[in-house]
Amino acid sequence: MDLENAKAQMRKGVLEMCVLAVVAERETYPPEIIERLESVNLPMKEGTLYPLLVRLKSDGLVDYVWREGIKGPPRKYFAITEDGRAFLGELAASWRELVSAVDRTLALPSSRQAPSPGDPPPLLHIEPQQPFDDERS
Amino acid sequence: MDLENAKAQMRKGVLEMCVLAVVAERETYPPEIIERLESVNLPMKEGTLYPLLVRLKSDGLVDYVWREGIKGPPRKYFAITEDGRAFLGELAASWRELVSAVDRTLALPSSRQAPSPGDPPPLLHIEPQQPFDDERS
DNA sequence: ACAAGTACTTTGCATTACAAGGTAATCGTT
DNA sequence: AACGATTACCTTGTAATGCAAAGTACTTGT
């Protein structure tokens, strides 16, 4: 289990919201979306983005038009729809709830500090515990 | 695409960290871990937790001992290891980075406010845009 | 023409949460 | 002591989804 994998797993759940947020900012096309997300440290690959945009489009959360660029092939410029903007609002609210829940978990006593040398070794040398509330006789 | 699914996706990436945080707090056994997480609004099912604990154990991040309860069958009491505590520290740091990155994305202009009636319809009625920086030549 | 660059698309794989069902130990009641 | 209820642990199959890798197509420059 490596840290990189864990970080990737954490990112997975928010990519959809972040793409929607970037598209909500203004019309863009996929390579630009990727650049933007990378610029805030949220790497995303082509093979992830294109299918995601297809999903968002078929759910009516974004729409696109073909536009000719100054050079190269035509681009799909995406914009958010009204439904998309409403959904993004809900996603952002859920995100804030999640952040609050996770922070509450991380703030639990003993999960706070890094291991300091000289601490009493906490590993399974705990005396047999008194049950508190859940064992109704 | 429903909101519930999106919320579940967001949770997925952090469950491992949260379980580790709960176990870091003090020795516990699986049903209690589930209760704790539910109490902070992070639902997790048995079929998710047990295989996850197996992974954490085989990676040396947690350890367990069998203990007899006051009633019912014996329980596996889990505690975090030193390695686990170090890893939890890294996970928490990555989590904070992610929160910061996502918040930066959500703060992009136009993804902030909810749709207000009377706004100019923003959907793809934007005039053909001047490219800014990325079209070199 | 042809190569290079850019953009869009698709396929197969790995990870992982979960629903659903299964095994086993203990307890209370008869 | 037998049996159902409770509690705890475990396993299997499914679905979602990020990604690597490879493919298609349009445009530009030589």
Coordinates of C-alpha atoms (C1' of nucleotides) in Angstrom, one line a residue:
Chain A
M1 CA 0.0 0.0 0.0
D2 CA 1.7 3.2 -1.0
L3 CA 0.9 6.7 -0.3
E4 CA 0.6 7.6 -4.0
N5 CA -2.2 5.1 -4.4
A6 CA -4.0 6.5 -1.3
K7 CA -3.7 10.0 -2.6
A8 CA -5.1 8.9 -6.0
Q9 CA -8.0 7.2 -4.2
M10 CA -8.8 10.4 -2.3
R11 CA -8.7 12.4 -5.5
K12 CA -11.1 10.1 -7.3
G13 CA -14.2 11.2 -5.5
V14 CA -13.7 14.9 -6.1
L15 CA -12.6 15.0 -9.8
E16 CA -16.1 15.1 -11.1
M17 CA -16.9 18.1 -8.9
C18 CA -13.7 19.8 -9.8
V19 CA -14.2 19.4 -13.5
L20 CA -17.7 20.8 -13.1
A21 CA -16.2 23.8 -11.2
V22 CA -13.6 24.5 -13.9
V23 CA -16.3 24.3 -16.6
A24 CA -18.5 26.6 -14.5
E25 CA -15.8 29.2 -14.5
R26 CA -16.0 29.7 -18.3
E27 CA -16.1 27.8 -21.5
T28 CA -13.1 25.5 -22.0
Y29 CA -12.0 22.5 -23.9
P30 CA -10.5 19.3 -22.4
P31 CA -6.7 20.0 -22.7
E32 CA -7.3 23.4 -21.0
I33 CA -9.3 21.7 -18.2
I34 CA -6.4 19.4 -17.6
E35 CA -4.0 22.3 -17.5
R36 CA -6.1 24.1 -15.0
L37 CA -6.5 21.2 -12.7
E38 CA -2.8 20.4 -12.8
S39 CA -2.1 24.0 -11.9
V40 CA -3.9 23.5 -8.6
N41 CA -2.2 20.1 -8.1
L42 CA -5.1 17.9 -9.2
P43 CA -3.6 15.8 -12.0
M44 CA -6.1 14.2 -14.3
K45 CA -5.6 12.2 -17.4
E46 CA -7.2 12.3 -20.8
G47 CA -8.6 8.8 -20.5
T48 CA -10.4 9.9 -17.3
L49 CA -11.6 13.3 -18.5
Y50 CA -13.2 12.4 -21.8
P51 CA -15.5 9.7 -20.5
L52 CA -16.3 11.9 -17.5
L53 CA -17.4 14.7 -19.8
V54 CA -19.6 12.3 -21.7
R55 CA -21.3 11.4 -18.5
L56 CA -21.7 15.0 -17.5
K57 CA -23.1 15.8 -20.9
S58 CA -25.6 12.9 -21.0
D59 CA -26.8 13.9 -17.5
G60 CA -27.4 17.4 -18.8
L61 CA -24.9 19.0 -16.5
V62 CA -22.7 20.4 -19.2
D63 CA -23.1 21.2 -22.9
Y64 CA -20.7 21.8 -25.7
V65 CA -20.2 23.4 -29.1
W66 CA -17.6 22.7 -31.7
R67 CA -15.3 25.6 -32.3
E68 CA -12.3 26.1 -34.7
G69 CA -9.1 26.9 -33.0
I70 CA -6.4 29.1 -34.4
K71 CA -4.5 26.0 -35.2
G72 CA -5.1 22.3 -35.0
P73 CA -8.3 20.4 -35.2
P74 CA -11.6 21.7 -33.9
R75 CA -12.3 21.7 -30.2
K76 CA -15.3 20.8 -28.1
Y77 CA -15.9 23.8 -25.9
F78 CA -17.8 22.9 -22.8
A79 CA -20.0 25.1 -20.6
I80 CA -22.0 24.3 -17.6
T81 CA -25.8 24.2 -17.7
E82 CA -28.3 25.5 -15.2
D83 CA -28.8 22.0 -13.9
G84 CA -25.1 21.6 -13.7
R85 CA -24.7 24.8 -11.7
A86 CA -27.3 23.7 -9.3
F87 CA -25.7 20.2 -9.0
L88 CA -22.3 21.8 -8.4
G89 CA -23.8 23.7 -5.5
E90 CA -25.0 20.5 -4.0
L91 CA -21.7 18.8 -4.6
A92 CA -19.9 21.6 -2.9
A93 CA -22.2 21.4 0.1
S94 CA -21.6 17.7 0.4
W95 CA -17.9 18.3 0.1
R96 CA -17.9 20.7 3.0
E97 CA -19.8 18.2 5.1
L98 CA -17.3 15.5 4.2
V99 CA -14.3 17.8 5.1
S100 CA -16.0 18.5 8.4
A101 CA -16.6 14.8 9.2
V102 CA -13.1 13.8 8.3
D103 CA -11.6 16.6 10.3
R104 CA -13.6 15.5 13.3
T105 CA -12.3 12.0 12.9
L106 CA -8.7 13.2 12.5
A107 CA -9.1 15.3 15.6
L108 CA -9.8 12.2 17.8
P109 CA -7.5 12.0 20.8
S110 CA -4.3 10.1 19.9
S111 CA -4.7 10.3 16.2
R112 CA -3.3 13.9 16.4
Q113 CA 0.4 13.9 17.1
A114 CA 3.1 12.3 15.1
P115 CA 5.0 9.5 16.8
S116 CA 7.5 11.0 19.2
P117 CA 10.4 8.9 20.4
G118 CA 10.0 8.2 24.1
D119 CA 6.3 7.8 24.0
P120 CA 4.9 4.8 25.9
P121 CA 4.5 2.1 23.2
P122 CA 0.8 2.1 22.6
L123 CA 0.6 -1.1 20.7
L124 CA -1.7 -3.6 22.2
H125 CA -0.2 -3.3 25.7
I126 CA -3.4 -1.7 26.9
E127 CA -4.9 -3.4 29.9
P128 CA -8.1 -5.2 29.3
Q129 CA -10.7 -2.5 28.9
Q130 CA -13.8 -1.8 30.8
P131 CA -16.7 -1.8 28.4
F132 CA -18.6 1.4 28.6
D133 CA -21.9 1.9 26.9
D134 CA -22.5 -0.7 24.2
E135 CA -22.7 -3.9 26.2
R136 CA -26.2 -3.8 27.6
S137 CA -25.9 -6.8 29.8
Chain B
M1 CA -26.1 10.5 -11.8
D2 CA -27.4 11.2 -8.4
L3 CA -26.0 13.1 -5.5
E4 CA -25.9 10.1 -3.3
N5 CA -23.5 8.3 -5.6
A6 CA -21.3 11.4 -5.8
K7 CA -21.1 11.6 -2.1
A8 CA -20.3 7.9 -1.8
Q9 CA -17.5 8.4 -4.3
M10 CA -16.1 11.3 -2.3
R11 CA -16.1 9.2 0.9
K12 CA -14.4 6.2 -0.8
G13 CA -11.0 7.8 -0.8
V14 CA -10.9 8.8 2.8
L15 CA -12.3 5.7 4.5
E16 CA -9.0 4.1 4.8
M17 CA -7.6 7.1 6.6
C18 CA -10.6 7.4 8.8
V19 CA -10.4 3.8 9.9
L20 CA -6.8 4.3 10.7
A21 CA -7.6 7.4 12.7
V22 CA -10.3 5.6 14.7
V23 CA -8.0 2.7 15.4
A24 CA -5.3 5.2 16.4
E25 CA -7.5 6.7 19.0
R26 CA -7.6 3.5 21.0
E27 CA -8.1 -0.3 20.7
T28 CA -11.4 -1.2 19.1
Y29 CA -13.2 -3.9 17.3
P30 CA -15.0 -3.7 14.0
P31 CA -18.6 -3.1 15.0
E32 CA -17.4 -0.3 17.3
I33 CA -15.4 1.2 14.4
I34 CA -18.5 1.3 12.3
E35 CA -20.5 2.9 15.1
R36 CA -17.8 5.6 15.6
L37 CA -17.7 6.5 11.9
E38 CA -21.5 6.6 11.7
S39 CA -21.5 8.9 14.6
V40 CA -19.5 11.4 12.6
N41 CA -21.6 10.8 9.5
L42 CA -19.2 8.5 7.7
P43 CA -21.2 5.3 7.1
M44 CA -19.2 2.2 6.3
K45 CA -20.4 -1.3 5.8
E46 CA -19.1 -4.6 7.2
G47 CA -18.2 -5.9 3.8
T48 CA -16.0 -2.9 3.4
L49 CA -14.4 -2.8 6.7
Y50 CA -13.2 -6.4 7.2
P51 CA -11.3 -6.6 3.9
L52 CA -9.8 -3.1 4.6
L53 CA -8.6 -4.2 8.0
V54 CA -7.0 -7.3 6.4
R55 CA -5.2 -4.9 4.0
L56 CA -4.1 -2.7 6.9
K57 CA -2.9 -5.6 8.9
S58 CA -0.9 -7.2 6.1
D59 CA 0.7 -3.9 5.4
G60 CA 1.8 -3.7 9.1
L61 CA -0.2 -0.6 9.8
V62 CA -2.5 -2.2 12.4
D63 CA -2.3 -5.3 14.6
Y64 CA -4.9 -7.1 16.6
V65 CA -5.5 -9.5 19.5
W66 CA -8.4 -11.8 20.2
R67 CA -10.3 -10.8 23.3
E68 CA -13.3 -12.2 25.0
G69 CA -16.2 -9.8 25.4
I70 CA -18.7 -9.9 28.2
K71 CA -21.1 -11.6 26.0
G72 CA -21.1 -13.0 22.5
P73 CA -18.2 -14.5 20.5
P74 CA -14.6 -13.2 20.9
R75 CA -13.6 -10.0 19.2
K76 CA -10.6 -8.9 17.2
Y77 CA -9.3 -5.8 19.0
F78 CA -7.3 -3.6 16.6
A79 CA -4.6 -1.1 17.5
I80 CA -2.4 1.0 15.3
T81 CA 1.3 0.2 14.9
E82 CA 4.2 2.7 14.8
D83 CA 4.3 2.4 11.0
G84 CA 0.6 2.9 10.9
R85 CA 0.8 6.1 13.0
A86 CA 3.5 7.4 10.7
F87 CA 1.5 6.5 7.6
L88 CA -1.6 8.2 9.1
G89 CA 0.5 11.3 9.5
E90 CA 1.3 11.3 5.8
L91 CA -2.3 10.5 4.9
A92 CA -3.5 13.5 6.9
A93 CA -1.0 15.8 5.3
S94 CA -2.1 14.6 1.8
W95 CA -5.7 15.1 2.9
R96 CA -5.0 18.7 3.9
E97 CA -3.3 19.3 0.5
L98 CA -6.3 17.9 -1.3
V99 CA -8.7 20.1 0.7
S100 CA -6.7 23.1 -0.2
A101 CA -6.5 22.2 -3.9
V102 CA -10.3 21.5 -4.1
D103 CA -11.1 24.7 -2.2
R104 CA -9.0 26.6 -4.7
T105 CA -10.9 25.1 -7.5
L106 CA -14.3 25.8 -6.0
A107 CA -13.2 29.4 -5.5
L108 CA -12.7 30.0 -9.2
P109 CA -14.8 32.9 -10.4
S110 CA -18.3 31.9 -11.5
S111 CA -18.3 28.6 -9.7
R112 CA -19.0 30.4 -6.5
Q113 CA -22.6 31.7 -6.5
A114 CA -25.7 29.7 -6.8
P115 CA -27.8 30.5 -9.9
S116 CA -29.8 33.6 -9.4
P117 CA -32.8 34.3 -11.5
G118 CA -32.2 37.3 -13.7
D119 CA -28.6 36.4 -14.4
P120 CA -27.6 36.6 -18.1
P121 CA -27.9 33.1 -19.3
P122 CA -24.3 31.9 -19.4
L123 CA -24.7 28.8 -21.4
L124 CA -22.7 28.8 -24.6
H125 CA -23.8 32.3 -25.6
I126 CA -20.4 33.6 -25.0
E127 CA -18.8 35.4 -27.9
P128 CA -15.9 33.6 -29.6
Q129 CA -13.1 34.1 -27.2
Q130 CA -9.7 35.6 -27.6
P131 CA -7.2 33.0 -26.8
F132 CA -4.8 34.2 -24.1
D133 CA -1.7 32.3 -23.3
D134 CA -1.7 28.8 -24.6
E135 CA -1.8 29.3 -28.3
R136 CA 1.8 30.0 -29.0
S137 CA 2.3 31.1 -32.6
Chain C
dA1 C1' 2.9 14.2 -50.2
dC2 C1' 4.3 13.4 -45.7
dA3 C1' 5.6 14.2 -40.9
dA4 C1' 4.5 16.5 -36.7
dG5 C1' 1.3 18.5 -33.7
dT6 C1' -3.2 18.7 -31.6
dA7 C1' -7.6 16.9 -30.1
dC8 C1' -10.9 13.5 -29.4
dT9 C1' -12.1 8.4 -28.5
dT10 C1' -11.9 3.6 -27.1
dT11 C1' -10.3 -0.8 -24.8
dG12 C1' -8.7 -3.4 -21.1
dC13 C1' -7.0 -3.5 -16.4
dA14 C1' -6.8 -2.6 -11.3
dT15 C1' -8.8 -0.9 -7.2
dT16 C1' -12.4 -0.7 -4.1
dA17 C1' -17.2 0.0 -1.7
dC18 C1' -21.0 -2.7 -1.2
dA19 C1' -24.9 -6.1 -1.1
dA20 C1' -25.8 -10.5 0.1
dG21 C1' -25.0 -14.6 2.1
dG22 C1' -22.2 -17.8 5.1
dT23 C1' -19.8 -19.6 9.4
dA24 C1' -19.1 -19.8 14.2
dA25 C1' -19.4 -18.6 19.2
dT26 C1' -22.3 -17.3 23.1
dC27 C1' -26.6 -16.5 25.7
dG28 C1' -31.4 -17.0 27.2
dT29 C1' -35.3 -19.8 27.3
dT30 C1' -37.5 -23.7 27.6
Chain D
dA1 C1' -29.5 -30.2 26.9
dA2 C1' -31.6 -28.4 22.7
dC3 C1' -32.8 -24.5 20.0
dG4 C1' -33.5 -19.8 18.4
dA5 C1' -31.6 -15.2 18.8
dT6 C1' -27.7 -12.3 19.0
dT7 C1' -23.2 -11.0 18.0
dA8 C1' -19.0 -11.1 15.4
dC9 C1' -16.2 -12.4 11.6
dC10 C1' -15.5 -13.6 6.7
dT11 C1' -16.2 -14.3 1.5
dT12 C1' -18.1 -13.8 -3.2
dG13 C1' -19.8 -11.4 -7.0
dT14 C1' -21.0 -6.8 -8.9
dA15 C1' -20.6 -2.0 -10.2
dA16 C1' -18.1 2.2 -10.5
dT17 C1' -14.3 4.6 -12.1
dG18 C1' -9.3 6.3 -12.8
dC19 C1' -5.8 5.2 -15.9
dA20 C1' -2.4 3.4 -19.3
dA21 C1' -2.1 2.7 -23.9
dA22 C1' -3.4 2.6 -28.4
dG23 C1' -6.2 4.4 -32.1
dT24 C1' -8.6 8.0 -35.2
dA25 C1' -8.9 12.4 -37.4
dC26 C1' -8.0 17.2 -38.5
dT27 C1' -4.5 20.9 -39.4
dT28 C1' -0.2 22.9 -40.5
dG29 C1' 4.5 23.3 -42.2
dT30 C1' 8.1 21.7 -45.1

